[in-house]
Coordinates of C-alpha atoms in Angstrom, one line a residue:
X1 CA 136.1 128.7 104.4
X2 CA 133.5 127.1 106.5
X3 CA 132.7 123.5 105.5
X4 CA 129.9 122.8 107.9
X5 CA 128.0 119.7 106.6
X6 CA 124.4 120.7 106.3
X7 CA 121.8 118.2 107.2
X8 CA 119.5 118.0 104.2
X9 CA 115.9 118.1 105.4
X10 CA 113.7 115.7 103.3
X11 CA 110.5 116.6 101.7
X12 CA 107.6 115.0 103.4
X13 CA 104.4 113.6 101.8
X14 CA 100.9 113.1 103.1
X15 CA 97.6 112.2 101.5
X16 CA 94.7 114.5 102.0
X17 CA 91.7 112.8 100.4
X18 CA 92.8 112.3 96.8
X19 CA 95.4 115.1 97.0
X20 CA 99.1 114.5 97.6
X21 CA 100.5 117.3 99.7
X22 CA 104.3 117.8 99.7
X23 CA 106.1 119.9 102.2
X24 CA 109.4 120.9 100.8
X25 CA 111.9 122.6 103.2
X26 CA 113.5 125.6 101.6
X27 CA 115.1 128.9 102.5
X28 CA 115.1 132.3 101.0
X29 CA 118.3 134.2 100.2
X30 CA 118.9 137.6 98.8
X31 CA 120.9 137.5 95.7
X32 CA 121.8 140.8 94.0
X33 CA 118.8 142.5 95.5
X34 CA 116.3 139.8 94.6
X35 CA 115.0 137.0 96.7
X36 CA 115.8 133.5 95.5
X37 CA 114.6 130.2 96.8
X38 CA 117.4 127.8 97.8
X39 CA 116.6 124.1 97.7
X40 CA 117.5 121.9 100.7
X41 CA 120.7 120.8 99.0
X42 CA 121.8 124.4 98.5
X43 CA 121.1 124.5 94.8
X44 CA 118.9 127.0 93.1
X45 CA 115.3 125.6 93.4
X46 CA 114.2 127.2 90.1
X47 CA 116.1 124.8 87.9
X48 CA 113.5 122.1 87.0
X49 CA 114.6 118.5 86.9
X50 CA 115.6 117.4 83.4
X51 CA 113.0 115.1 82.0
X52 CA 114.3 111.6 81.5
X53 CA 112.3 109.9 78.8
X54 CA 112.4 106.2 79.4
X55 CA 112.0 104.7 75.9
X56 CA 111.2 101.2 77.3
X57 CA 108.4 102.5 79.5
X58 CA 107.0 104.7 76.8
X59 CA 107.1 102.0 74.1
X60 CA 105.5 99.5 76.5
X61 CA 102.7 102.0 77.4
X62 CA 102.0 102.7 73.8
X63 CA 101.9 99.0 72.9
X64 CA 99.6 98.3 75.8
X65 CA 97.1 100.9 74.7
X66 CA 97.3 99.7 71.1
X67 CA 96.5 96.1 72.2
X68 CA 93.7 97.4 74.4
X69 CA 92.2 99.2 71.5
X70 CA 92.5 96.0 69.3
X71 CA 90.6 94.1 72.0
X72 CA 87.9 96.8 72.3
X73 CA 87.4 97.1 68.6
X74 CA 87.5 93.3 68.1
X75 CA 90.6 93.4 65.8
X76 CA 91.8 90.6 68.1
X77 CA 89.3 88.5 70.1
X78 CA 91.6 87.6 72.9
X79 CA 95.0 88.1 74.5
X80 CA 96.0 84.8 73.0
X81 CA 95.3 86.1 69.5
X82 CA 97.4 89.2 70.2
X83 CA 100.3 87.1 71.5
X84 CA 100.1 84.9 68.4
X85 CA 100.0 87.8 66.0
X86 CA 102.9 89.6 67.8
X87 CA 104.8 86.3 68.3
X88 CA 105.2 86.9 72.0
X89 CA 104.3 85.2 75.2
X90 CA 100.7 85.5 76.4
X91 CA 101.7 86.3 80.0
X92 CA 103.8 89.2 78.6
X93 CA 100.8 90.6 76.8
X94 CA 98.8 90.4 80.0
X95 CA 101.5 92.1 82.0
X96 CA 101.8 95.0 79.5
X97 CA 98.0 95.4 79.3
X98 CA 98.1 96.2 83.1
X99 CA 99.9 99.4 82.2
X100 CA 96.6 100.7 80.8
X101 CA 95.2 100.4 84.3
X102 CA 97.8 102.8 85.8
X103 CA 96.5 106.0 87.3
X104 CA 96.4 108.7 84.5
X105 CA 98.9 110.9 86.3
X106 CA 101.4 108.1 86.5
X107 CA 101.0 107.4 82.7
X108 CA 101.4 111.1 82.1
X109 CA 104.5 111.3 84.2
X110 CA 106.0 108.5 82.2
X111 CA 105.2 110.2 78.8
X112 CA 106.6 113.5 80.1
X113 CA 109.7 111.8 81.4
X114 CA 108.9 112.8 85.0
X115 CA 108.7 109.3 86.4
X116 CA 110.9 108.6 89.4
X117 CA 114.5 107.6 88.8
X118 CA 114.1 104.0 89.8
X119 CA 110.9 103.2 88.1
X120 CA 111.2 100.1 86.0
X121 CA 108.7 98.3 83.7
X122 CA 109.2 95.2 85.7
X123 CA 108.1 97.0 88.9
X124 CA 105.1 98.5 87.2
X125 CA 103.7 95.4 85.7
X126 CA 104.4 92.9 88.5
X127 CA 101.5 93.2 90.9
X128 CA 99.6 96.4 90.6
X129 CA 97.1 97.8 93.1
X130 CA 94.0 98.7 91.1
X131 CA 93.0 101.7 93.2
X132 CA 94.7 104.8 91.8
X133 CA 95.3 106.5 95.1
X134 CA 97.1 103.3 96.3
X135 CA 99.2 103.2 93.1
X136 CA 100.2 106.8 93.5
X137 CA 101.3 106.1 97.0
X138 CA 103.3 103.1 96.0
X139 CA 104.7 105.1 93.0
X140 CA 105.9 107.8 95.5
X141 CA 107.5 105.1 97.7
X142 CA 109.4 103.8 94.7
X143 CA 110.7 107.2 93.9
X144 CA 111.5 108.0 97.6
X145 CA 113.6 104.9 97.8
X146 CA 115.8 106.3 95.0
X147 CA 116.9 109.5 96.8
X148 CA 120.6 110.1 97.5
X149 CA 121.9 109.7 94.0

């Protein structure tokens, strides 16, 4: 048969205001009388990606929100009190608390298991841009760097 190597066109991203627009190159083929969309890599585009629930990320997110609530309700007066109560390092509490500042759609993606392959807790809590649009852009960059698995 013909084994011509196909160049896989990449999806491209652009930001329009607060909306992320994705152009995905795809082709239509007739299969048994019906049209199907063929993804760039030749697979059937209808098969959704399997969600990958990252327990570590989900647990960290839940913990961060719990601590934030404790601070808001006055259960603990400070980060130091939380650290003491949980017997962990204060800087770790601070780092996890940053997760509550993640853009809502990023938090949702994590809970749904739709986060990019390479997304790590370390990456998320290191230095985080506060502006959501900027986060989402960086988030996409992280996920783009992971293609070619």
